[in-house]
Amino acid sequence: MMEYDIALIKGDGIGPEVIGQAVRALDAVGAAYGHAFRYKELLAGGCAIDALGVPLPTETVAACKAADATLLGAVGGWKWDGLPGGARPEAALLGLRKELGLYANIRPALLFDALSDACPLKPELTAGGLDFVVVRELTGGIYFGERGVEDAGAMGKAAYDVERYSEAEVRRIGAVAFETARGRRGRLTSVDKANVLESSRLWRRVLTEMAAEYPDVELGHMYVDNAAMQLVRAPKQFDVIVTSNMFGDILSDEASMITGSIGMLPSASLGEGSYGMYEPIHGSAPDIAGQDKANPFAAILSAAMLLRHTLKLEREAAALEDAVRAALAEGYRTPDIYTEGTKLIGTAEAGERVAEAVARHIP
Ligand code: IPM
Ligand code: MG
C-alpha cells in the first residue's frame, strides 16, 4: 500500500466543512484503490491569528513543505477585516504561495452536463458544454509589488500598489500555459491591458516571442475588459487563458459563475516539480459557515487535482471526478446549484454521495 502525506489547512468559515468532505472523498478513493492518506492538520488564516497571533505560523509553512501536497479550504472572515494588510488572514494564503514557490495557478472551468440549468447564460451560448482553463500567475504582479500609504499634501493621503513583471516571471507562467494548451485544444488566449499598462506590453511581447517555440499552439491576445465581456458573450471560444495575478483573480470568479457556481471550481497552485497546493477558488463564506449549506464539490475536485498532478494517480483522480459527475447526474444539489426538480442536500450529504459513488464505481 502506498502512503501519502497531505498537509491539511481547513482555515476559516466554510473551510473546515468542505475540507471535511474532501477528506472523506479521498479516503473513499484510498479504500477503493489501496492507498493510505496521512493528514497533518495545520493552522493558517484567521484561526491561526486567534490561536497563535499570526496568520501564517512558521511551523505551518515547514509542515506544508515536508508533505507531498497541501489541501486548503479557505481563509478570512468579517472578524479579521479590521486588521492591517500583513496581519490579515489573506496574508497566510499569499505567504504560502510565495514561500512554496507556487507561481502557476490552474483553474479549470468545466460546466458539468447535469448543471447546464444552473448556468446563468442562455443555453445556446453553452450548448455542447463549457471546458476551459484559466492559468493565473500567482506569485508576482500587484499582489506582491511595492505598496504603501503616503502623505499627498492637499490631496490628503495617497495609497499605491505596484504592478511589476519581469521577463523571467512571464516566461515561466507562459511555459505552463503553452504546455497546458498543447495538452488540450491548442488555443491560448493571453489576457492583458497592453493598450494602457507598460507591464502588460512586456507580458504581451514575451508571450509573442514564446509562440515560436510552440508552433502547435495558436496564441491570441485580448484586453482584459474585452475578455470579461467575451466570457459571457461567447465563452466557448476559450481553451486556455493565461493572465496576471489580479486579472486571473477576477476572471476566474467570472468563469466559475458561468459554470454554475463558484462552489464548483477547484484549483491547483504549482511550482517546479510535482508539489502543489490545492484549494477551491471560493472564499470562506462566513455567512453560511457551520450551517451545512456549503458546496464541497470544488474542494473535492481540488482533491482530484491533487491526485492527478502531485501523486500521479490519474485513474483515482478520474474516479473522483466521475463520482462528482454521478452525484450531480443523480440530481443531488447543494443550495448554490439547486434548481427546481433536483434534490436539495447539505454539505455532508454531498460528500457522502461522492464517497458512495467512488465505492460503487471501482473500475
Ligand atoms: C483567490 C482569492 C484570494 C486571491 C484572496 C482570498 C487573497 O480571492 O484565491 O482567488 O485574491 O488570490
Ligand atoms: Mg479570488
Short mmCIF file of C-alpha atoms and ligand atoms in Angstrom, two decimals:
data_model
loop_
_atom_site.label_atom_id
_atom_site.label_comp_id
_atom_site.label_asym_id
_atom_site.label_seq_id
_atom_site.Cartn_x
_atom_site.Cartn_y
_atom_site.Cartn_z
CA MET A 1 0.00 0.00 0.00
CA MET A 2 1.28 3.42 -0.94
CA GLU A 3 1.18 6.07 1.76
CA TYR A 4 0.98 9.77 1.07
CA ASP A 5 1.38 12.75 3.38
CA ILE A 6 -1.09 15.55 2.90
CA ALA A 7 -0.95 18.83 4.78
CA LEU A 8 -4.48 19.98 5.60
CA ILE A 9 -5.31 23.62 6.14
CA LYS A 10 -9.01 23.78 6.86
CA GLY A 11 -8.90 27.52 7.55
CA ASP A 12 -11.91 29.67 8.30
CA GLY A 13 -15.64 29.94 7.57
CA ILE A 14 -16.81 27.04 5.42
CA GLY A 15 -13.21 25.82 5.01
CA PRO A 16 -13.43 23.09 7.67
CA GLU A 17 -16.74 21.76 6.31
CA VAL A 18 -15.67 21.48 2.70
CA ILE A 19 -12.25 20.05 3.58
CA GLY A 20 -14.01 17.51 5.81
CA GLN A 21 -15.85 16.23 2.76
CA ALA A 22 -12.75 16.32 0.56
CA VAL A 23 -11.03 14.10 3.13
CA ARG A 24 -13.98 11.74 3.14
CA ALA A 25 -13.80 11.56 -0.66
CA LEU A 26 -10.03 10.96 -0.60
CA ASP A 27 -10.44 8.22 1.98
CA ALA A 28 -13.07 6.56 -0.20
CA VAL A 29 -10.55 6.62 -3.07
CA GLY A 30 -7.87 5.24 -0.75
CA ALA A 31 -10.13 2.38 0.34
CA ALA A 32 -11.13 1.57 -3.23
CA TYR A 33 -7.64 1.67 -4.74
CA GLY A 34 -5.40 0.68 -1.85
CA HIS A 35 -3.75 3.94 -0.83
CA ALA A 36 -3.39 5.49 2.60
CA PHE A 37 -3.52 9.23 3.03
CA ARG A 38 -1.94 10.59 6.18
CA TYR A 39 -3.19 14.06 7.08
CA LYS A 40 -1.47 16.68 9.13
CA GLU A 41 -3.78 19.47 10.25
CA LEU A 42 -2.23 22.91 10.24
CA LEU A 43 -3.35 26.37 11.17
CA ALA A 44 -3.36 29.32 8.77
CA GLY A 45 -5.57 32.37 8.35
CA GLY A 46 -8.00 33.72 10.91
CA CYS A 47 -7.93 30.59 13.06
CA ALA A 48 -4.14 30.92 13.33
CA ILE A 49 -4.48 34.60 14.30
CA ASP A 50 -6.88 33.59 17.07
CA ALA A 51 -4.78 30.67 18.31
CA LEU A 52 -1.24 31.93 17.79
CA GLY A 53 -1.43 35.62 16.96
CA VAL A 54 -0.10 35.31 13.38
CA PRO A 55 -1.85 34.40 10.11
CA LEU A 56 0.90 32.09 8.89
CA PRO A 57 2.86 30.26 11.62
CA THR A 58 6.34 29.16 10.52
CA GLU A 59 5.55 25.56 11.51
CA THR A 60 2.68 25.56 9.01
CA VAL A 61 5.00 26.54 6.17
CA ALA A 62 7.55 23.93 7.24
CA ALA A 63 4.94 21.17 7.51
CA CYS A 64 3.47 22.07 4.11
CA LYS A 65 6.94 21.83 2.58
CA ALA A 66 7.50 18.45 4.24
CA ALA A 67 4.22 16.98 2.93
CA ASP A 68 3.63 15.60 -0.56
CA ALA A 69 0.92 18.22 -1.13
CA THR A 70 -1.28 20.72 0.68
CA LEU A 71 -5.06 20.82 0.62
CA LEU A 72 -6.56 24.12 1.75
CA GLY A 73 -10.15 25.19 2.44
CA ALA A 74 -10.46 28.96 2.70
CA VAL A 75 -9.19 31.79 4.86
CA GLY A 76 -10.68 35.08 6.01
CA GLY A 77 -13.84 36.47 7.53
CA TRP A 78 -15.51 39.59 8.89
CA LYS A 79 -13.95 39.04 12.26
CA TRP A 80 -10.49 39.91 10.98
CA ASP A 81 -11.46 42.54 8.39
CA GLY A 82 -10.22 45.42 10.52
CA LEU A 83 -6.62 44.15 10.65
CA PRO A 84 -3.85 45.82 8.60
CA GLY A 85 -2.67 44.10 5.37
CA GLY A 86 0.14 41.86 6.58
CA ALA A 87 -1.80 40.76 9.66
CA ARG A 88 -4.94 39.71 7.80
CA PRO A 89 -5.87 36.05 7.21
CA GLU A 90 -5.31 36.53 3.46
CA ALA A 91 -1.62 37.15 4.19
CA ALA A 92 -1.43 33.42 5.02
CA LEU A 93 -2.55 32.46 1.54
CA LEU A 94 -0.20 34.89 -0.18
CA GLY A 95 2.64 33.83 2.14
CA LEU A 96 2.10 30.14 1.40
CA ARG A 97 2.02 30.72 -2.35
CA LYS A 98 5.23 32.75 -2.18
CA GLU A 99 7.13 30.55 0.30
CA LEU A 100 6.23 27.37 -1.54
CA GLY A 101 7.15 28.90 -4.92
CA LEU A 102 3.71 28.23 -6.38
CA TYR A 103 3.72 30.62 -9.31
CA ALA A 104 1.19 28.84 -11.51
CA ASN A 105 -2.46 28.67 -10.54
CA ILE A 106 -4.51 26.32 -12.69
CA ARG A 107 -8.26 26.94 -12.52
CA PRO A 108 -10.25 24.60 -14.77
CA ALA A 109 -13.73 25.87 -15.62
CA LEU A 110 -15.93 22.97 -16.54
CA LEU A 111 -19.69 23.06 -16.92
CA PHE A 112 -20.99 19.62 -15.96
CA ASP A 113 -23.80 18.43 -18.25
CA ALA A 114 -26.12 17.97 -15.29
CA LEU A 115 -25.55 21.59 -14.24
CA SER A 116 -26.46 23.28 -17.52
CA ASP A 117 -29.61 24.57 -15.74
CA ALA A 118 -27.52 26.25 -13.06
CA CYS A 119 -25.59 28.25 -15.67
CA PRO A 120 -26.96 31.80 -15.88
CA LEU A 121 -26.14 32.14 -19.59
CA LYS A 122 -28.61 31.37 -22.39
CA PRO A 123 -28.46 27.67 -23.29
CA GLU A 124 -27.39 28.38 -26.89
CA LEU A 125 -24.19 30.01 -25.59
CA THR A 126 -23.10 26.87 -23.75
CA ALA A 127 -24.58 24.16 -25.97
CA GLY A 128 -22.22 21.18 -26.00
CA GLY A 129 -20.70 22.23 -22.68
CA LEU A 130 -18.02 24.59 -21.47
CA ASP A 131 -14.48 23.48 -20.82
CA PHE A 132 -11.62 25.94 -20.46
CA VAL A 133 -8.77 26.62 -18.08
CA VAL A 134 -7.55 29.84 -16.51
CA VAL A 135 -3.79 29.84 -15.90
CA ARG A 136 -3.19 32.61 -13.40
CA GLU A 137 0.26 33.95 -12.44
CA LEU A 138 0.32 33.62 -8.66
CA THR A 139 3.48 34.99 -7.05
CA GLY A 140 4.03 38.28 -8.86
CA GLY A 141 2.32 41.42 -10.09
CA ILE A 142 0.35 43.86 -7.98
CA TYR A 143 -0.27 41.28 -5.24
CA PHE A 144 3.42 41.29 -4.38
CA GLY A 145 4.66 44.63 -5.73
CA GLU A 146 5.77 47.58 -3.70
CA ARG A 147 2.91 49.19 -1.81
CA GLY A 148 2.41 51.99 0.62
CA VAL A 149 0.45 54.88 2.01
CA GLU A 150 1.92 58.37 1.91
CA ASP A 151 1.03 61.95 2.53
CA ALA A 152 -0.17 63.74 -0.60
CA GLY A 153 -0.37 67.23 0.84
CA ALA A 154 -3.62 68.98 0.00
CA MET A 155 -4.90 65.73 -1.56
CA GLY A 156 -4.81 64.01 1.82
CA LYS A 157 -3.30 60.55 2.00
CA ALA A 158 -2.46 58.54 -1.10
CA ALA A 159 -2.02 54.77 -1.38
CA TYR A 160 -0.32 52.78 -4.12
CA ASP A 161 0.33 49.18 -5.22
CA VAL A 162 2.81 48.47 -7.98
CA GLU A 163 2.20 46.03 -10.85
CA ARG A 164 5.61 44.73 -11.89
CA TYR A 165 6.54 41.70 -14.00
CA SER A 166 9.97 40.55 -15.09
CA GLU A 167 10.55 38.71 -18.37
CA ALA A 168 11.53 35.58 -16.42
CA GLU A 169 8.28 35.63 -14.45
CA VAL A 170 6.22 35.95 -17.60
CA ARG A 171 8.23 33.25 -19.36
CA ARG A 172 7.74 30.65 -16.64
CA ILE A 173 3.96 31.15 -16.41
CA GLY A 174 3.87 31.33 -20.21
CA ALA A 175 5.55 27.92 -20.42
CA VAL A 176 2.90 26.40 -18.14
CA ALA A 177 0.16 27.95 -20.25
CA PHE A 178 1.60 26.85 -23.62
CA GLU A 179 2.10 23.30 -22.26
CA THR A 180 -1.46 23.26 -20.91
CA ALA A 181 -2.83 24.40 -24.28
CA ARG A 182 -0.67 21.82 -26.06
CA GLY A 183 -2.31 19.07 -23.97
CA ARG A 184 -5.78 20.37 -24.79
CA ARG A 185 -7.29 22.02 -27.88
CA GLY A 186 -4.18 24.05 -28.71
CA ARG A 187 -5.64 27.52 -28.28
CA LEU A 188 -4.08 30.01 -25.87
CA THR A 189 -5.51 33.46 -25.10
CA SER A 190 -3.23 35.83 -23.25
CA VAL A 191 -5.18 38.48 -21.38
CA ASP A 192 -3.62 41.86 -20.58
CA LYS A 193 -4.17 45.61 -20.69
CA ALA A 194 -1.41 46.38 -23.17
CA ASN A 195 -3.24 49.44 -24.51
CA VAL A 196 -2.53 51.14 -21.17
CA LEU A 197 -0.02 49.30 -18.99
CA GLU A 198 3.72 49.02 -19.58
CA SER A 199 3.78 45.75 -17.60
CA SER A 200 1.17 44.36 -20.00
CA ARG A 201 3.22 45.37 -23.03
CA LEU A 202 6.18 43.41 -21.64
CA TRP A 203 3.83 40.48 -20.86
CA ARG A 204 2.48 40.50 -24.43
CA ARG A 205 5.94 40.75 -26.02
CA VAL A 206 7.29 37.78 -24.03
CA LEU A 207 4.25 35.60 -24.83
CA THR A 208 4.53 36.54 -28.51
CA GLU A 209 8.24 35.62 -28.57
CA MET A 210 7.49 32.27 -26.92
CA ALA A 211 4.86 31.37 -29.52
CA ALA A 212 7.68 30.42 -31.94
CA GLU A 213 8.64 27.56 -29.60
CA TYR A 214 5.06 26.24 -29.67
CA PRO A 215 4.05 26.14 -33.34
CA ASP A 216 1.26 23.70 -32.47
CA VAL A 217 -0.42 26.26 -30.20
CA GLU A 218 -2.41 29.14 -31.60
CA LEU A 219 -1.77 32.24 -29.49
CA GLY A 220 -4.18 35.16 -29.33
CA HIS A 221 -4.20 38.32 -27.21
CA MET A 222 -7.15 40.02 -25.60
CA TYR A 223 -7.55 43.10 -23.44
CA VAL A 224 -8.94 42.25 -20.05
CA ASP A 225 -12.09 44.37 -20.41
CA ASN A 226 -12.89 42.61 -23.65
CA ALA A 227 -12.10 39.21 -22.08
CA ALA A 228 -14.57 39.90 -19.26
CA MET A 229 -17.18 40.64 -21.92
CA GLN A 230 -16.29 37.69 -24.19
CA LEU A 231 -16.57 35.25 -21.27
CA VAL A 232 -20.30 35.95 -21.04
CA ARG A 233 -20.85 36.68 -24.74
CA ALA A 234 -19.15 33.65 -26.29
CA PRO A 235 -17.42 31.53 -23.63
CA LYS A 236 -16.87 28.58 -25.96
CA GLN A 237 -14.13 30.43 -27.86
CA PHE A 238 -11.77 29.85 -24.91
CA ASP A 239 -9.48 26.87 -24.36
CA VAL A 240 -6.65 28.17 -22.15
CA ILE A 241 -6.46 31.71 -20.77
CA VAL A 242 -3.17 32.94 -19.33
CA THR A 243 -3.08 36.12 -17.34
CA SER A 244 -1.59 38.09 -14.47
CA ASN A 245 -2.28 37.59 -10.79
CA MET A 246 -5.00 40.21 -10.42
CA PHE A 247 -6.71 39.76 -13.79
CA GLY A 248 -6.70 36.00 -13.12
CA ASP A 249 -8.30 36.50 -9.73
CA ILE A 250 -11.13 38.48 -11.29
CA LEU A 251 -11.68 36.44 -14.45
CA SER A 252 -11.67 33.12 -12.59
CA ASP A 253 -14.58 34.25 -10.41
CA GLU A 254 -16.44 35.17 -13.58
CA ALA A 255 -15.51 31.82 -15.13
CA SER A 256 -16.82 29.99 -12.08
CA MET A 257 -20.21 31.65 -12.28
CA ILE A 258 -20.76 30.68 -15.88
CA THR A 259 -20.02 27.08 -14.97
CA GLY A 260 -22.89 27.10 -12.49
CA SER A 261 -21.45 28.27 -9.20
CA ILE A 262 -18.28 29.41 -7.55
CA GLY A 263 -18.79 26.33 -5.38
CA MET A 264 -17.79 24.11 -8.30
CA LEU A 265 -14.33 25.40 -9.27
CA PRO A 266 -11.16 23.70 -8.00
CA SER A 267 -7.63 24.95 -8.36
CA ALA A 268 -4.05 23.77 -8.25
CA SER A 269 -1.17 26.05 -7.36
CA LEU A 270 2.03 24.64 -8.77
CA GLY A 271 5.71 25.47 -8.94
CA GLU A 272 8.66 23.47 -10.20
CA GLY A 273 8.22 19.74 -9.73
CA SER A 274 5.15 17.83 -8.65
CA TYR A 275 4.42 19.56 -5.34
CA GLY A 276 1.18 21.52 -5.23
CA MET A 277 -1.28 23.32 -3.04
CA TYR A 278 -4.89 22.58 -3.89
CA GLU A 279 -7.86 24.71 -2.96
CA PRO A 280 -11.36 25.57 -4.09
CA ILE A 281 -11.40 29.03 -5.64
CA HIS A 282 -14.27 30.16 -3.41
CA GLY A 283 -13.71 32.05 -0.20
CA SER A 284 -14.66 31.36 3.41
CA ALA A 285 -18.33 32.45 3.03
CA PRO A 286 -18.78 33.32 6.72
CA ASP A 287 -22.50 34.00 6.12
CA ILE A 288 -23.20 30.29 5.62
CA ALA A 289 -20.41 28.78 7.74
CA GLY A 290 -21.37 25.95 10.05
CA GLN A 291 -24.83 25.52 8.53
CA ASP A 292 -24.22 22.52 6.29
CA LYS A 293 -25.04 24.66 3.24
CA ALA A 294 -21.64 24.99 1.57
CA ASN A 295 -20.91 23.22 -1.69
CA PRO A 296 -18.00 20.81 -1.14
CA PHE A 297 -17.62 19.84 -4.82
CA ALA A 298 -14.91 22.43 -5.52
CA ALA A 299 -12.90 21.12 -2.56
CA ILE A 300 -13.45 17.51 -3.67
CA LEU A 301 -12.46 18.36 -7.25
CA SER A 302 -9.36 20.07 -5.83
CA ALA A 303 -8.51 16.77 -4.14
CA ALA A 304 -8.89 15.12 -7.56
CA MET A 305 -6.37 17.60 -8.99
CA LEU A 306 -4.03 16.68 -6.12
CA LEU A 307 -4.30 13.01 -7.03
CA ARG A 308 -3.55 13.79 -10.68
CA HIS A 309 -0.79 16.41 -10.53
CA THR A 310 1.13 15.61 -7.39
CA LEU A 311 0.54 11.90 -6.79
CA LYS A 312 0.27 10.95 -10.49
CA LEU A 313 -2.79 8.82 -9.68
CA GLU A 314 -4.69 9.51 -12.89
CA ARG A 315 -7.16 6.63 -12.55
CA GLU A 316 -8.03 7.66 -9.00
CA ALA A 317 -8.40 11.33 -9.98
CA ALA A 318 -10.76 10.37 -12.79
CA ALA A 319 -12.72 8.13 -10.41
CA LEU A 320 -13.25 11.04 -8.04
CA GLU A 321 -14.34 13.35 -10.86
CA ASP A 322 -16.68 10.65 -12.17
CA ALA A 323 -18.14 10.31 -8.68
CA VAL A 324 -18.93 14.04 -8.57
CA ARG A 325 -20.46 13.77 -12.04
CA ALA A 326 -22.54 10.78 -10.87
CA ALA A 327 -23.83 12.60 -7.77
CA LEU A 328 -24.86 15.54 -9.95
CA ALA A 329 -26.43 13.26 -12.56
CA GLU A 330 -28.45 11.61 -9.80
CA GLY A 331 -29.88 15.05 -9.07
CA TYR A 332 -28.13 15.91 -5.80
CA ARG A 333 -27.59 19.65 -5.37
CA THR A 334 -26.30 21.91 -2.65
CA PRO A 335 -28.27 25.20 -2.33
CA ASP A 336 -25.95 27.19 -4.64
CA ILE A 337 -26.67 24.90 -7.62
CA TYR A 338 -30.21 23.89 -6.73
CA THR A 339 -32.85 24.20 -9.44
CA GLU A 340 -36.43 23.01 -9.36
CA GLY A 341 -36.86 19.28 -9.72
CA THR A 342 -33.46 18.42 -8.20
CA LYS A 343 -32.73 17.08 -4.71
CA LEU A 344 -31.55 19.64 -2.20
CA ILE A 345 -28.81 18.30 0.08
CA GLY A 346 -26.30 19.68 2.54
CA THR A 347 -22.51 19.72 2.64
CA ALA A 348 -22.12 16.42 4.48
CA GLU A 349 -24.57 14.52 2.32
CA ALA A 350 -22.88 15.82 -0.82
CA GLY A 351 -19.61 14.34 0.44
CA GLU A 352 -21.35 11.12 1.34
CA ARG A 353 -22.86 10.82 -2.16
CA VAL A 354 -19.44 11.24 -3.72
CA ALA A 355 -17.81 8.73 -1.36
CA GLU A 356 -20.58 6.25 -2.15
CA ALA A 357 -20.24 6.77 -5.88
CA VAL A 358 -16.48 6.14 -5.62
CA ALA A 359 -17.13 2.85 -3.83
CA ARG A 360 -19.77 1.82 -6.39
CA HIS A 361 -17.74 2.55 -9.50
CA ILE A 362 -14.39 0.91 -8.84
CA PRO A 363 -13.20 0.03 -12.36
C1 IPM B 1 -8.40 33.60 -4.65
C2 IPM B 1 -8.77 34.54 -3.53
C3 IPM B 1 -7.50 35.13 -2.92
C4 IPM B 1 -6.78 35.88 -4.03
C5 IPM B 1 -7.73 36.04 -1.72
C6 IPM B 1 -8.51 35.34 -0.61
C7 IPM B 1 -6.45 36.60 -1.18
O1 IPM B 1 -9.66 35.50 -3.98
O2 IPM B 1 -7.64 32.64 -4.40
O3 IPM B 1 -8.84 33.82 -5.77
O4 IPM B 1 -7.09 37.04 -4.31
O5 IPM B 1 -5.88 35.29 -4.64
MG MG B 2 -10.32 35.20 -5.97
#
